[in-house]
Amino acid sequence: MIPIKRHQHILALLEQQGTASISELTEILGVSHMTIRRDVGKLEQEGLLVAVSGGVRSINRLAIEPSHLVKSTLYSDEKRAIGRLAAENIPESSCIYLDAGTTTLALANEILLRDDLQIVTNDFEITQLLINSSQCRVIHTGGTLCRENRSSTGESAARTLLHLAIDIAFISTSSWDLRGIFTPDESKIPVKQAASQVSAKKILLSDSSKFNQMATFMALPLSTFDKVISDSHLPKSACDYMTQQGITEVVIG
């Protein structure tokens, strides 16, 4: 059986049952473990499945992004570690963009004592934190209110960003893989794209639970980013692949 046919069989099986072991796939397809592992590696690289210990599972598709309240309770230790590492990347007197999200909120908490920064954000929680506890200059993008995620989205928020010159954009995501970052909410795309367009440096902040997840819309290709900051559970194979693709640094907290 030629590789493309094997790949189709593997994906069809995952669509039916969600997971499969390597042994199960070798028996069904009548090929060696090494051949199946090569097939799995290829399909994972293309973002079509996830390799797990002893087997594979289907990609989880995010239909609705969790609310800010839900996200604030998840992976808080990892987010704090990512925030600390991200703060080390901000030179004196920088203008930075903090994308909406609880990981970027963790970064905001790490830079409250700095008074040399200009901070641009579309996140109301970050804005409120900076109003109450920081001396930084703050620019909010405005835009269409997204109550669940305490943020602004849409073309009007994007237009504000397009008038700015930003040194570093710290971009968040609800789901991503080796192709790029995704969102189930199309209105978030122009904001992320505008922030990327006007920023000299782009850094993705995401805990590893969001890796190998996907949603309907791709917001940015992974090649957009100069650096990725995640936690120690991000697969080494993913880190190696990103480095090979020209992302200058993958920092693990």
GROMACS .gro file of C-alpha atoms in nm:
model
  253
    1MET     CA    1   0.000   0.000   0.000
    2ILE     CA    2   0.143   0.340  -0.099
    3PRO     CA    3   0.199   0.601   0.176
    4ILE     CA    4  -0.094   0.825   0.083
    5LYS     CA    5  -0.335   0.532   0.111
    6ARG     CA    6  -0.194   0.437   0.451
    7HIS     CA    7  -0.233   0.797   0.565
    8GLN     CA    8  -0.596   0.799   0.456
    9HIS     CA    9  -0.661   0.473   0.645
   10ILE     CA   10  -0.498   0.609   0.961
   11LEU     CA   11  -0.700   0.932   0.952
   12ALA     CA   12  -1.024   0.747   0.876
   13LEU     CA   13  -0.966   0.518   1.175
   14LEU     CA   14  -0.902   0.815   1.404
   15GLU     CA   15  -1.218   0.982   1.281
   16GLN     CA   16  -1.412   0.671   1.385
   17GLN     CA   17  -1.255   0.592   1.721
   18GLY     CA   18  -1.040   0.892   1.825
   19THR     CA   19  -0.727   0.693   1.916
   20ALA     CA   20  -0.522   0.400   1.789
   21SER     CA   21  -0.213   0.215   1.907
   22ILE     CA   22   0.094   0.165   1.689
   23SER     CA   23   0.046  -0.211   1.717
   24GLU     CA   24  -0.314  -0.179   1.602
   25LEU     CA   25  -0.209   0.025   1.298
   26THR     CA   26   0.069  -0.217   1.200
   27GLU     CA   27  -0.176  -0.508   1.215
   28ILE     CA   28  -0.450  -0.330   1.016
   29LEU     CA   29  -0.215  -0.195   0.749
   30GLY     CA   30   0.022  -0.492   0.737
   31VAL     CA   31   0.343  -0.289   0.763
   32SER     CA   32   0.628  -0.258   1.012
   33HIS     CA   33   0.635  -0.046   1.327
   34MET     CA   34   0.902   0.171   1.165
   35THR     CA   35   0.682   0.240   0.863
   36ILE     CA   36   0.388   0.335   1.084
   37ARG     CA   37   0.609   0.564   1.292
   38ARG     CA   38   0.728   0.738   0.975
   39ASP     CA   39   0.366   0.779   0.865
   40VAL     CA   40   0.269   0.914   1.206
   41GLY     CA   41   0.560   1.158   1.204
   42LYS     CA   42   0.457   1.289   0.864
   43LEU     CA   43   0.091   1.329   0.960
   44GLU     CA   44   0.180   1.498   1.289
   45GLN     CA   45   0.409   1.741   1.107
   46GLU     CA   46   0.117   1.830   0.883
   47GLY     CA   47  -0.104   1.888   1.188
   48LEU     CA   48  -0.341   1.601   1.110
   49LEU     CA   49  -0.296   1.392   1.426
   50VAL     CA   50  -0.114   1.387   1.760
   51ALA     CA   51   0.145   1.124   1.852
   52VAL     CA   52   0.110   0.996   2.209
   53SER     CA   53   0.292   0.726   2.403
   54GLY     CA   54   0.239   0.401   2.214
   55GLY     CA   55  -0.004   0.540   1.960
   56VAL     CA   56  -0.187   0.837   1.810
   57ARG     CA   57  -0.499   1.042   1.875
   58SER     CA   58  -0.711   1.274   1.665
   59ILE     CA   59  -0.666   1.649   1.671
   60ASN     CA   60  -0.897   1.829   1.911
   61ARG     CA   61  -1.090   2.103   1.732
   62LEU     CA   62  -1.183   2.400   1.947
   63ALA     CA   63  -1.537   2.510   1.860
   64ILE     CA   64  -1.574   2.785   2.121
   65GLU     CA   65  -1.293   2.960   2.303
   66PRO     CA   66  -1.314   2.920   2.683
   67SER     CA   67  -1.413   3.232   2.877
   68HIS     CA   68  -1.158   3.443   3.064
   69LEU     CA   69  -1.293   3.306   3.393
   70VAL     CA   70  -1.237   2.945   3.285
   71LYS     CA   71  -0.894   3.013   3.138
   72SER     CA   72  -0.780   3.195   3.453
   73THR     CA   73  -0.815   2.869   3.651
   74LEU     CA   74  -0.611   2.655   3.410
   75TYR     CA   75  -0.232   2.599   3.405
   76SER     CA   76  -0.168   2.901   3.627
   77ASP     CA   77   0.181   2.787   3.733
   78GLU     CA   78   0.286   2.741   3.370
   79LYS     CA   79   0.146   3.082   3.276
   80ARG     CA   80   0.335   3.253   3.558
   81ALA     CA   81   0.660   3.086   3.446
   82ILE     CA   82   0.598   3.191   3.086
   83GLY     CA   83   0.522   3.545   3.203
   84ARG     CA   84   0.851   3.566   3.396
   85LEU     CA   85   1.051   3.448   3.095
   86ALA     CA   86   0.868   3.684   2.862
   87ALA     CA   87   0.940   3.981   3.090
   88GLU     CA   88   1.313   3.916   3.048
   89ASN     CA   89   1.275   3.988   2.675
   90ILE     CA   90   1.162   4.350   2.714
   91PRO     CA   91   1.439   4.611   2.676
   92GLU     CA   92   1.423   4.947   2.850
   93SER     CA   93   1.183   5.207   2.707
   94SER     CA   94   1.010   4.959   2.477
   95CYS     CA   95   0.665   4.988   2.325
   96ILE     CA   96   0.503   4.647   2.356
   97TYR     CA   97   0.172   4.489   2.259
   98LEU     CA   98  -0.002   4.248   2.498
   99ASP     CA   99  -0.260   4.040   2.317
  100ALA     CA  100  -0.576   3.945   2.505
  101GLY     CA  101  -0.534   3.637   2.724
  102THR     CA  102  -0.450   3.501   3.065
  103THR     CA  103  -0.089   3.422   2.971
  104THR     CA  104  -0.028   3.782   2.862
  105LEU     CA  105  -0.201   3.889   3.185
  106ALA     CA  106   0.064   3.687   3.369
  107LEU     CA  107   0.329   3.884   3.178
  108ALA     CA  108   0.159   4.212   3.271
  109ASN     CA  109   0.187   4.115   3.638
  110GLU     CA  110   0.562   4.071   3.594
  111ILE     CA  111   0.621   4.425   3.463
  112LEU     CA  112   0.404   4.629   3.700
  113LEU     CA  113   0.704   4.796   3.868
  114ARG     CA  114   0.847   4.925   3.541
  115ASP     CA  115   0.771   5.285   3.451
  116ASP     CA  116   0.968   5.299   3.126
  117LEU     CA  117   0.728   5.108   2.901
  118GLN     CA  118   0.446   5.195   2.665
  119ILE     CA  119   0.195   4.912   2.666
  120VAL     CA  120  -0.067   4.859   2.397
  121THR     CA  121  -0.341   4.603   2.458
  122ASN     CA  122  -0.689   4.496   2.355
  123ASP     CA  123  -0.747   4.323   2.691
  124PHE     CA  124  -0.966   4.493   2.953
  125GLU     CA  125  -0.829   4.285   3.244
  126ILE     CA  126  -0.474   4.386   3.155
  127THR     CA  127  -0.584   4.749   3.116
  128GLN     CA  128  -0.751   4.750   3.458
  129LEU     CA  129  -0.445   4.593   3.618
  130LEU     CA  130  -0.218   4.858   3.464
  131ILE     CA  131  -0.454   5.141   3.563
  132ASN     CA  132  -0.451   5.028   3.925
  133SER     CA  133  -0.092   4.913   3.972
  134SER     CA  134   0.144   5.052   3.708
  135GLN     CA  135   0.298   5.383   3.598
  136CYS     CA  136   0.341   5.270   3.237
  137ARG     CA  137   0.177   5.459   2.955
  138VAL     CA  138  -0.119   5.251   2.835
  139ILE     CA  139  -0.299   5.251   2.500
  140HIS     CA  140  -0.614   5.043   2.463
  141THR     CA  141  -0.711   4.953   2.109
  142GLY     CA  142  -1.085   4.997   2.150
  143GLY     CA  143  -1.303   4.789   1.922
  144THR     CA  144  -1.595   4.552   1.955
  145LEU     CA  145  -1.643   4.418   2.306
  146CYS     CA  146  -1.602   4.044   2.362
  147ARG     CA  147  -1.751   4.001   2.709
  148GLU     CA  148  -1.652   3.635   2.759
  149ASN     CA  149  -1.284   3.708   2.702
  150ARG     CA  150  -1.274   4.062   2.842
  151SER     CA  151  -1.124   4.198   2.521
  152SER     CA  152  -1.180   4.401   2.206
  153THR     CA  153  -1.185   4.250   1.859
  154GLY     CA  154  -1.262   4.339   1.501
  155GLU     CA  155  -1.149   4.583   1.235
  156SER     CA  156  -1.172   4.895   1.451
  157ALA     CA  157  -0.927   4.749   1.704
  158ALA     CA  158  -0.700   4.650   1.416
  159ARG     CA  159  -0.708   5.004   1.272
  160THR     CA  160  -0.580   5.147   1.600
  161LEU     CA  161  -0.285   4.908   1.589
  162LEU     CA  162  -0.202   4.995   1.229
  163HIS     CA  163  -0.126   5.353   1.335
  164LEU     CA  164   0.140   5.241   1.583
  165ALA     CA  165   0.503   5.129   1.571
  166ILE     CA  166   0.556   4.850   1.826
  167ASP     CA  167   0.885   4.696   1.932
  168ILE     CA  168   0.757   4.359   2.054
  169ALA     CA  169   0.416   4.195   2.017
  170PHE     CA  170   0.339   3.923   2.268
  171ILE     CA  171   0.069   3.717   2.095
  172SER     CA  172  -0.156   3.464   2.268
  173THR     CA  173  -0.361   3.180   2.123
  174SER     CA  174  -0.628   2.931   2.221
  175SER     CA  175  -0.489   2.661   1.990
  176TRP     CA  176  -0.185   2.605   1.773
  177ASP     CA  177   0.029   2.350   1.597
  178LEU     CA  178   0.334   2.348   1.370
  179ARG     CA  179   0.138   2.524   1.098
  180GLY     CA  180   0.024   2.827   1.295
  181ILE     CA  181  -0.210   2.970   1.557
  182PHE     CA  182  -0.586   2.924   1.535
  183THR     CA  183  -0.904   3.079   1.668
  184PRO     CA  184  -1.272   2.979   1.659
  185ASP     CA  185  -1.360   3.353   1.656
  186GLU     CA  186  -1.301   3.515   1.316
  187SER     CA  187  -1.317   3.867   1.464
  188LYS     CA  188  -0.986   3.808   1.645
  189ILE     CA  189  -0.791   3.755   1.324
  190PRO     CA  190  -0.752   4.118   1.209
  191VAL     CA  191  -0.627   4.222   1.554
  192LYS     CA  192  -0.357   3.956   1.567
  193GLN     CA  193  -0.257   4.024   1.207
  194ALA     CA  194  -0.236   4.400   1.262
  195ALA     CA  195  -0.025   4.355   1.577
  196SER     CA  196   0.207   4.129   1.381
  197GLN     CA  197   0.229   4.374   1.091
  198VAL     CA  198   0.336   4.676   1.299
  199SER     CA  199   0.573   4.497   1.540
  200ALA     CA  200   0.946   4.459   1.488
  201LYS     CA  201   0.950   4.135   1.688
  202LYS     CA  202   0.676   3.878   1.742
  203ILE     CA  203   0.672   3.635   2.037
  204LEU     CA  204   0.414   3.361   2.087
  205LEU     CA  205   0.318   3.293   2.450
  206SER     CA  206   0.133   2.968   2.506
  207ASP     CA  207   0.127   2.684   2.755
  208SER     CA  208   0.169   2.338   2.607
  209SER     CA  209  -0.193   2.233   2.666
  210LYS     CA  210  -0.289   2.443   2.361
  211PHE     CA  211  -0.034   2.275   2.133
  212ASN     CA  212  -0.170   2.036   1.870
  213GLN     CA  213  -0.515   2.184   1.912
  214MET     CA  214  -0.689   2.359   1.626
  215ALA     CA  215  -0.991   2.574   1.545
  216THR     CA  216  -1.167   2.680   1.228
  217PHE     CA  217  -0.961   2.989   1.145
  218MET     CA  218  -0.585   3.023   1.116
  219ALA     CA  219  -0.488   3.366   1.249
  220LEU     CA  220  -0.114   3.360   1.176
  221PRO     CA  221   0.132   3.106   1.035
  222LEU     CA  222   0.391   2.988   1.285
  223SER     CA  223   0.666   3.136   1.065
  224THR     CA  224   0.540   3.480   1.175
  225PHE     CA  225   0.707   3.441   1.513
  226ASP     CA  226   1.065   3.514   1.607
  227LYS     CA  227   1.034   3.330   1.936
  228VAL     CA  228   0.801   3.090   2.118
  229ILE     CA  229   0.779   3.077   2.497
  230SER     CA  230   0.601   2.775   2.642
  231ASP     CA  231   0.641   2.526   2.928
  232SER     CA  232   0.845   2.211   2.974
  233HIS     CA  233   0.569   1.979   2.850
  234LEU     CA  234   0.598   2.104   2.493
  235PRO     CA  235   0.731   1.806   2.291
  236LYS     CA  236   1.102   1.821   2.210
  237SER     CA  237   1.024   1.720   1.852
  238ALA     CA  238   0.810   2.032   1.817
  239CYS     CA  239   1.086   2.253   1.959
  240ASP     CA  240   1.340   2.102   1.721
  241TYR     CA  241   1.110   2.145   1.422
  242MET     CA  242   1.041   2.511   1.503
  243THR     CA  243   1.412   2.583   1.533
  244GLN     CA  244   1.472   2.416   1.196
  245GLN     CA  245   1.200   2.635   1.043
  246GLY     CA  246   1.378   2.954   1.143
  247ILE     CA  247   1.215   3.046   1.473
  248THR     CA  248   1.522   3.182   1.644
  249GLU     CA  249   1.444   3.058   1.993
  250VAL     CA  250   1.203   2.827   2.171
  251VAL     CA  251   1.216   2.910   2.542
  252ILE     CA  252   1.081   2.655   2.788
  253GLY     CA  253   0.973   2.763   3.133
   0.00000   0.00000   0.00000
